[in-house]
XYZ file of C-alpha atoms in Angstrom:
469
model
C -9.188 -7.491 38.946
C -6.760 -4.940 39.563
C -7.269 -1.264 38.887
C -6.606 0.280 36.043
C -3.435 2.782 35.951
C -4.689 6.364 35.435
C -2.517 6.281 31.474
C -4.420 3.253 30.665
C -8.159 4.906 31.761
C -6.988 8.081 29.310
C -6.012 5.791 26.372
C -8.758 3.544 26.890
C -11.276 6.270 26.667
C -9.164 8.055 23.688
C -9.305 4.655 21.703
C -12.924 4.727 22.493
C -13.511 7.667 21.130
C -11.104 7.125 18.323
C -13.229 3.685 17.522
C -16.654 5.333 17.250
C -15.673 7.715 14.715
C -14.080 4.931 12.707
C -17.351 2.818 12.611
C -19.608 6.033 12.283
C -17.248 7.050 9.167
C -16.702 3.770 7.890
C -20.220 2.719 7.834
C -21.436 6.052 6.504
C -19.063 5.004 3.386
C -20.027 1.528 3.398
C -23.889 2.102 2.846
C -23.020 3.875 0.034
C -20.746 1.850 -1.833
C -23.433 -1.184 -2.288
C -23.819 -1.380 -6.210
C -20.694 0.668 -7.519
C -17.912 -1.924 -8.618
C -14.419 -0.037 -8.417
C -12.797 -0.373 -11.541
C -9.510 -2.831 -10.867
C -8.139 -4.863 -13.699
C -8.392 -7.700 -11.924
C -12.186 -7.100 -11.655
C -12.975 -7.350 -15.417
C -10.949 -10.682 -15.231
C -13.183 -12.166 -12.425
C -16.464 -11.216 -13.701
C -15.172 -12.939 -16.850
C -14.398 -15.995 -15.361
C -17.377 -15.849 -13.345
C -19.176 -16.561 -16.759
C -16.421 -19.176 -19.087
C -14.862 -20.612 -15.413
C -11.794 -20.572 -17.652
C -8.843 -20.636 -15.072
C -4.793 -20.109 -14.723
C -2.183 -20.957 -11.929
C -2.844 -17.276 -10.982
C -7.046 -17.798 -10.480
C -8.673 -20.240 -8.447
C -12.316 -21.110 -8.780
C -13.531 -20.250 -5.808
C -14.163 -16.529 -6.418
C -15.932 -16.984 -9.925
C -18.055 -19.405 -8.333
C -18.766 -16.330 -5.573
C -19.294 -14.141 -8.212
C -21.561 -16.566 -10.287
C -23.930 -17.600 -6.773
C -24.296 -13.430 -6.829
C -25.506 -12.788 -10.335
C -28.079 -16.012 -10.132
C -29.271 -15.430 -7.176
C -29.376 -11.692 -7.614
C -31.382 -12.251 -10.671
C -33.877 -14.158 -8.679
C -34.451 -11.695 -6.248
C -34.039 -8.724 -8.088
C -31.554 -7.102 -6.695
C -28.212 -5.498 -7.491
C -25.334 -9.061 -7.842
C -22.834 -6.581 -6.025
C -25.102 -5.905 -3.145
C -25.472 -9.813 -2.627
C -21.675 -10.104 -3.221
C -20.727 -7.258 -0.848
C -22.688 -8.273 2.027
C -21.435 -11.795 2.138
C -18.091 -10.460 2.020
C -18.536 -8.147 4.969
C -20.793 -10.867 6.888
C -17.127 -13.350 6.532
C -15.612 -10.048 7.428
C -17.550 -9.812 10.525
C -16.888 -13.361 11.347
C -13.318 -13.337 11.159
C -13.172 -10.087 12.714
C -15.397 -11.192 15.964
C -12.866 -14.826 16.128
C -9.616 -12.321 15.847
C -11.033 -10.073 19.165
C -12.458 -13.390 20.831
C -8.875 -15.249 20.475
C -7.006 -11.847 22.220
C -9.840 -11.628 24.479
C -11.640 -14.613 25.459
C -13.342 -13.474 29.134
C -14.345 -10.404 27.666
C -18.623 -9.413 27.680
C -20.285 -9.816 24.590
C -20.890 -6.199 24.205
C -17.557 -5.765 24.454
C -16.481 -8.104 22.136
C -19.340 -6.730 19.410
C -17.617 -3.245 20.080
C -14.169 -4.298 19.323
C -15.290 -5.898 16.399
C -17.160 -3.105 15.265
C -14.083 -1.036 15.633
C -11.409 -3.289 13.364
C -14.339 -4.563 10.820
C -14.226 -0.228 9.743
C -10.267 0.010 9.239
C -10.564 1.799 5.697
C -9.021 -0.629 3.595
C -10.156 -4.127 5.065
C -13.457 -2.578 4.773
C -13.056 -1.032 1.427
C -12.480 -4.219 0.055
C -14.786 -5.951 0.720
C -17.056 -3.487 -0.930
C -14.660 -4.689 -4.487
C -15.281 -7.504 -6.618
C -11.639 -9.345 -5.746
C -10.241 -11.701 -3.475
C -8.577 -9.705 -1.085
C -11.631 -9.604 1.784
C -12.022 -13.337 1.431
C -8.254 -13.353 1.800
C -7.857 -11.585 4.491
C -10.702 -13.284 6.671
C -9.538 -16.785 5.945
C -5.841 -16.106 6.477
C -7.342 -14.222 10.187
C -9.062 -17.153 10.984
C -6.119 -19.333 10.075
C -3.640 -17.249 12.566
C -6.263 -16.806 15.260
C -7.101 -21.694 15.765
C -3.133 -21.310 15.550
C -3.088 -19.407 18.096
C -5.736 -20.983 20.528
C -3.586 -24.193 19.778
C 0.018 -22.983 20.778
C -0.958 -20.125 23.018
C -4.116 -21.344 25.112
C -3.369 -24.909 24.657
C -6.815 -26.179 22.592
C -6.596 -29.008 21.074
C -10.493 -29.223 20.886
C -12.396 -30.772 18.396
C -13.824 -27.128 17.367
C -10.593 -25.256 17.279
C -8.452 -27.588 15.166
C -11.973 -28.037 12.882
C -11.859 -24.007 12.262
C -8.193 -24.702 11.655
C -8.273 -26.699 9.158
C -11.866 -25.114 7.486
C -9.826 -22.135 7.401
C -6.851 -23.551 5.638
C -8.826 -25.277 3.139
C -10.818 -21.817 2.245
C -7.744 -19.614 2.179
C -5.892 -21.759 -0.485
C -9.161 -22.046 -2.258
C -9.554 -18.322 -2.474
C -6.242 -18.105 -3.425
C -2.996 -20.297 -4.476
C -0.033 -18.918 -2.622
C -1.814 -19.247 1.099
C -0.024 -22.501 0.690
C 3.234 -21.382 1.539
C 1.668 -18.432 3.946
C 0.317 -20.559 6.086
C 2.711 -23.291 6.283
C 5.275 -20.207 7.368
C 2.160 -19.521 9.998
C 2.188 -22.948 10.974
C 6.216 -23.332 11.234
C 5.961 -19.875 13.424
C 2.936 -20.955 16.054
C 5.230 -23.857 16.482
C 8.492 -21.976 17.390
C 5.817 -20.216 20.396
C 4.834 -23.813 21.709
C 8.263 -24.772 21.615
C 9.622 -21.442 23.809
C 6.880 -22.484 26.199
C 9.370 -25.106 27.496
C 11.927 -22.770 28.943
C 11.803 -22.612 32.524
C 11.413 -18.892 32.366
C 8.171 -19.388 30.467
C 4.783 -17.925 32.324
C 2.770 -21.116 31.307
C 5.480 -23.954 30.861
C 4.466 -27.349 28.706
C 6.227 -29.986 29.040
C 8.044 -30.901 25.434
C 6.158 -33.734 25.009
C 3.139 -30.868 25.205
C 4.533 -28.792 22.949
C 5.708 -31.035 20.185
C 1.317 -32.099 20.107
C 0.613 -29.066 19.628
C 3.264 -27.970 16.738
C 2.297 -31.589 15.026
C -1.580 -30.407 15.240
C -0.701 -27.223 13.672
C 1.671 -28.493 10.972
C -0.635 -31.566 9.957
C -3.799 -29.413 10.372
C -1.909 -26.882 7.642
C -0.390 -28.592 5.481
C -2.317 -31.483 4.461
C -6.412 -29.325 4.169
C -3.507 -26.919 2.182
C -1.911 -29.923 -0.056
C -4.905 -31.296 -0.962
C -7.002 -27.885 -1.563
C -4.034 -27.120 -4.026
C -4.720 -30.290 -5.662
C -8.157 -29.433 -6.211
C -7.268 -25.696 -7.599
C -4.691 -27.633 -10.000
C -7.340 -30.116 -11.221
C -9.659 -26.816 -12.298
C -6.665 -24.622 -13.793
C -6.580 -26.375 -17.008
C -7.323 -22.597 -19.583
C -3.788 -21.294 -21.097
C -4.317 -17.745 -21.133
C -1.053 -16.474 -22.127
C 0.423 -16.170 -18.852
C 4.123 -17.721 -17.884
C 3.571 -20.129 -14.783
C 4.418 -18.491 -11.137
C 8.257 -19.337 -10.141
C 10.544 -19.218 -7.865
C 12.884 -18.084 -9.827
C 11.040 -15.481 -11.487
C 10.099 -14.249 -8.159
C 13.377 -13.551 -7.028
C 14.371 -12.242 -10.308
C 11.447 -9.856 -9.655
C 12.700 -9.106 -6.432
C 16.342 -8.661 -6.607
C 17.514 -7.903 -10.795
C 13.613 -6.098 -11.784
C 14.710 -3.057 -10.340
C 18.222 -2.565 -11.811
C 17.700 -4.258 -15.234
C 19.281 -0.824 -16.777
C 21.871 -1.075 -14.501
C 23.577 -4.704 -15.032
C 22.950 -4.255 -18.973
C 26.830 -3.969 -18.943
C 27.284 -6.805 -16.623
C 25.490 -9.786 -17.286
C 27.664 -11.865 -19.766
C 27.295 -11.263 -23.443
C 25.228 -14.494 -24.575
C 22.497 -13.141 -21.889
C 23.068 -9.400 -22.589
C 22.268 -9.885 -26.143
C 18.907 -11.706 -25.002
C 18.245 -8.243 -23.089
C 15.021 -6.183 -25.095
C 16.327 -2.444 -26.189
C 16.751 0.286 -23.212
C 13.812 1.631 -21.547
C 12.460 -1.767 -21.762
C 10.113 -2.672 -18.185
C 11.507 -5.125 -15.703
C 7.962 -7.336 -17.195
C 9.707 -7.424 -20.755
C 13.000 -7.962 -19.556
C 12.047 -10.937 -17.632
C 10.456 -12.620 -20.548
C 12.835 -11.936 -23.252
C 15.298 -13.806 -20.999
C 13.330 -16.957 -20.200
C 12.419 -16.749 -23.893
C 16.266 -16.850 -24.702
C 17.630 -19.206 -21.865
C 14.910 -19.882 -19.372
C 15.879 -19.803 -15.959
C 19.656 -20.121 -16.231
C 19.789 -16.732 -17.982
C 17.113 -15.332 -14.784
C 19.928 -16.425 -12.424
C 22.615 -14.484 -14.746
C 21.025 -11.129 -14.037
C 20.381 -12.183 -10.469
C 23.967 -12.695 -9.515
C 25.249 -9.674 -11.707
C 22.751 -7.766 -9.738
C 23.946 -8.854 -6.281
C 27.139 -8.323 -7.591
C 26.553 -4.521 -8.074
C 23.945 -3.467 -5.764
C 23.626 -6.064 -2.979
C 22.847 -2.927 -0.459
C 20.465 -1.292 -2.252
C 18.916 -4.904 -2.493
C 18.589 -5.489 0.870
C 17.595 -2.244 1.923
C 14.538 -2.000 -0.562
C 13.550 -5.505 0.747
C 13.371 -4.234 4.174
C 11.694 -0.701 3.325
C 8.969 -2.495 1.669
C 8.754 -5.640 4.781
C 8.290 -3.042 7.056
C 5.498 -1.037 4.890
C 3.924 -4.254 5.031
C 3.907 -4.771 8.794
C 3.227 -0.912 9.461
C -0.598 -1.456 8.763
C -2.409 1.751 9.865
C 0.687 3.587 10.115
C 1.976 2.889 6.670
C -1.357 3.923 5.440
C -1.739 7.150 7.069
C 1.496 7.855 6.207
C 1.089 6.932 2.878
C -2.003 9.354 2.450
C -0.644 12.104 3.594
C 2.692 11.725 1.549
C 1.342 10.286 -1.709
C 4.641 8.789 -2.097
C 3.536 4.992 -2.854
C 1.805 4.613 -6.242
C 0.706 1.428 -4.790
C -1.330 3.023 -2.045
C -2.461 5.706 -3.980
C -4.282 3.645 -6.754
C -6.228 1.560 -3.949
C -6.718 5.556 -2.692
C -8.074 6.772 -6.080
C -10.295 3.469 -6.708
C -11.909 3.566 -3.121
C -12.835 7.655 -4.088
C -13.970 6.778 -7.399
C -17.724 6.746 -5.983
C -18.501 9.332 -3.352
C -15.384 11.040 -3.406
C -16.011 13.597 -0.393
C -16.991 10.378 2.260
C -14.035 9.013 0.978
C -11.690 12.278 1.515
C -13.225 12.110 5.653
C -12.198 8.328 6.101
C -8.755 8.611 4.736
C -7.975 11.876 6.625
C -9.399 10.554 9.906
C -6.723 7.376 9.433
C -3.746 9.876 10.453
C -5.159 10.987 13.316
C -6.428 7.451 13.887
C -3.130 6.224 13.691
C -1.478 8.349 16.128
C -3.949 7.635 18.573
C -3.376 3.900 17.822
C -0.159 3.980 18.618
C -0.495 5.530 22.239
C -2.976 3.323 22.730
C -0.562 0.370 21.814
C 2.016 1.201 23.811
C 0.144 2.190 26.925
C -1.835 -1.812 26.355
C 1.906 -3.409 26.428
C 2.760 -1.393 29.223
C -0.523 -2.582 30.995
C -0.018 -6.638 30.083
C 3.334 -6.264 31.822
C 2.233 -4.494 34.818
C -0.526 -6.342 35.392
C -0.468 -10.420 36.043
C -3.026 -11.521 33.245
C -3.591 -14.568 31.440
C -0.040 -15.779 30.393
C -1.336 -16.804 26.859
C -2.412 -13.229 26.038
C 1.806 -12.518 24.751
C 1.546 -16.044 23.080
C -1.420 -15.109 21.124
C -0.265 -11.541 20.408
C 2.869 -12.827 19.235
C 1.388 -15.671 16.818
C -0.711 -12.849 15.531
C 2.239 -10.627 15.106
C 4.239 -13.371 13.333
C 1.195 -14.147 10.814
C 1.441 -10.437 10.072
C 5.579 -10.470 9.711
C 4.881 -13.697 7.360
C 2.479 -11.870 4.742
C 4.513 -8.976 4.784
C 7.392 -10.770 4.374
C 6.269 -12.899 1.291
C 4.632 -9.811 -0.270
C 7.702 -7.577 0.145
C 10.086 -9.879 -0.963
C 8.294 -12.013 -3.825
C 7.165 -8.788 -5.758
C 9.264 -6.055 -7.810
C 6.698 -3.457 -7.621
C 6.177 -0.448 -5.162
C 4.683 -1.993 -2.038
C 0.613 -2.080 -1.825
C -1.142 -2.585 1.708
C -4.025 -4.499 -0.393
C -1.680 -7.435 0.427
C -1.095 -6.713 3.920
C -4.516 -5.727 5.375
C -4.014 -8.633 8.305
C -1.560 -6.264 9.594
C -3.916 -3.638 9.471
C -6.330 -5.235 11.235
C -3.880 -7.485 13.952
C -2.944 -3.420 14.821
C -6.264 -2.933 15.786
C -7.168 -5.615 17.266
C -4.217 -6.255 19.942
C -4.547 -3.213 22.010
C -8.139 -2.845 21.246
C -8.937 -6.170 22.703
C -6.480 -5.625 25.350
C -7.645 -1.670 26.526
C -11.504 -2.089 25.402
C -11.990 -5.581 26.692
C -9.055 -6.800 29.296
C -8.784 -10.263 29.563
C -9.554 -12.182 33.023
C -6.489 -11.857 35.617
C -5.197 -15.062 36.985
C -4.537 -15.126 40.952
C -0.946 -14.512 41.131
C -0.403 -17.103 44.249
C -1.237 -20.084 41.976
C 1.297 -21.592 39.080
C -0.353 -24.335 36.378
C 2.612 -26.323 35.013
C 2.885 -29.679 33.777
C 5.095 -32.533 34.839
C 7.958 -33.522 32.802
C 6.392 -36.773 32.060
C 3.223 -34.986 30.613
C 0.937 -36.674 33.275
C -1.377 -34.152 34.443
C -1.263 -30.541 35.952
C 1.017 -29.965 38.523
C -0.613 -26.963 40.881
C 2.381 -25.158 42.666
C 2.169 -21.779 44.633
C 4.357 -18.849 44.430
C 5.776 -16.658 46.792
């Protein structure tokens, strides 16, 4: 092992420090929290369907099932449904969390694994939701799981029976819990693949052969896409209620997306047949968009989409890129959120996580700025640290996999939604933040002898052992 440089000993032992007041903090809120249900409208809807299973393209029946297992079993036992419901959510939580620090860190100590895990399990949101009655801790801790197998595959080469197995267990869940982790992790997939595929350059620190790396892209695609198909079939089968609800679109989506915001602006500009279809000013983007497909369906969608583009194409694309890179900011867009108030978004997850002990609340929040900033020295000193020292060559594959799964959700969030950003949708970012330079500063990775090279032949027969220098 080489020694450490005297930076990386001071930001190890500030993210240390940093770390243990997160857990302390965050678990000082958590045992609190066990039987108060924060009140989000989705929540009513849930504990609804929990009851009538009467489900929409927008529900699956996964979580109603969840919340059904709670309230029986609860009733059995005699104890609190949300306490039941909570702790399985942070015991997946846990799970997920422990996979995400063992993928960026595999020859790490099991203490120092537990520790790491400790550390991003307590990021204030991630945790906070899984103290809600919604999908979004399941979501998160399938869609980690997802990105970390992808990961092993592409990065570390496994094509084990276990890895691919978790792969596609975690695929199947995450489009259970929820429909559109179709298309998220099919963009995962198509990304982990691109990494095996720049593993062929000669330049690359652990070169496959292409034969190699087209395996493992056809792993990850096929262990994707079909556990994601076929879950979706399932969720189709059970969405059979009409509940008044148009069905998710495309082109709804982008309407959403690129016309919701200026629907007062191309009133003038849209031509008159879909102009007269247009609800009386002041109207929401919400009733806007239905009156139209009420009037002319789609075709009249795609009217105020090009008249839009036509107008205010910049402001467009720079809204779209404001809120991708909320997305991806994780802790940082948090922090900075809190302190700012700016995002009603953020602020409504804020004012629902205070609802019940308010004061614990105000510490955790506050302690995320200063959290932050000492999350992003630690970051850069742990990239300065992979490139100075010669570690294991897949640790940049994983990290960028990781990254990319990130990019993806924030991507789809921020650019298939009208509204003002909200990091509910991003927490993997929040915890893949975490995680990366905690794994790498907490819990370094083995270092590979620099005088031997592991590549394979170009006809994909075996290891070729080279030295260098």
């Amino acid at each position: 092992m080489e020694p450490r440089s005297r930076v990386a000993t001071v930001a190890t032992l500030t993210l240390v420090a940093a770390g243990a007041v997160q857990v302390f903090l965050g678990l000082w809120w958590w045992v609190g929290n066990q039987v108060w249900i924060p009140q989000y409208g989705d929540t009513v809807e849930y504990i609804a369907q929990a009851q009538s299973f009467a489900l929409d393209g927008y529900r699956t029946l996964a979580y109603p099932v969840a919340i059904r297992g709670a309230v029986e079993i609860g009733s059995v036992l005699h104890v609190p449904w949300t306490v039941l419901l909570y702790q399985m959510q942070l015991a997946v939580w846990v799970a997920a969390a422990w996979y995400l620090v063992r993928t960026a860190s595999p020859h790490a100590s099991r203490t120092r694994v537990l520790a790491c895990t400790a550390v991003v399990v307590t990021v204030p949101l991630p945790l906070h939701y899984a103290a809600t009655v919604l999908t979004d801790s399941f979501a998160l801790s399938t869609l980690v799981v997802v990105a970390c197998a992808a990961a092993r595959v592409v990065a570390r080469d496994r094509l084990d029976a276990r890895t691919v197995l978790v792969l596609v267990l975690g695929v199947a869940a995450a489009v259970f819990v929820r429909p559109d982790r179709l298309y998220v992790t099919a963009a995962i997939a198509v990304g982990a693949g691109v990494v095996a595929l720049l593993r062929t350059r000669r330049r690359a620190c652990s070169r496959l052969s292409r034969r190699r790396a087209l395996l493992l892209t056809g792993v990850v695609l096929v262990g994707v896409l079909v556990p994601g198909q076929g879950m979706t079939l399932v969720n189709r089968a059970t969405q059979t209620a009409d509940l008044g609800r148009s069905a998710p679109s495309a082109t709804a989506s982008l309407f959403g997306r690129v016309a919701g915001p200026h629907v007062d602006d191309i009133r003038e500009l849209v031509p008159q047949e879909v102009a007269v279809a247009f609800p009386s000013p002041g109207a929401n983007r919400w009733e806007v968009a239905d009156a139209l497909v009420e009037a002319g369906g789609d075709r009249y969608l795609l009217a105020a989409v090009r008249a839009t583009l036509d107008c205010c194409a910049r402001a467009v694309v720079q809204r779209s890129a404001q809120d991708v890179v909320h997305g991806l900011g994780g802790p940082y867009a948090v922090a900075l959120d809190w302190v700012t108030g700016s995002n009603s978004s953020a602020n409504w997850d804020f004012t629902r996580m205070a609802q019940h002990r308010p004061g614990v609340t105000a510490a955790v929040m506050a302690w995320s700025v200063p959290g932050a900033l000492v999350l992003a020295f630690g970051s850069v000193v742990a990239v300065m640290e992979v490139r100075r020292r010669r570690r294991d060559a897949a640790v940049a594959g994983v990290a960028v996999v990781l990254f990319g799964a990130s990019l993806v959700v924030a991507a789809f969030f921020g650019l298939t939604t009208s509204s003002v950003p909200n990091p509910r949708y991003t927490l993997i970012a929040q915890a893949v933040a975490w995680a990366l330079p905690v794994a790498v500063l907490l819990a370094p990775p083995r270092v590979e002898l620099p005088a031997r090279d592991v590549t394979r032949t170009a006809d994909d027969e075996g290891p070729q052992v080279t030295t260098s220098g």
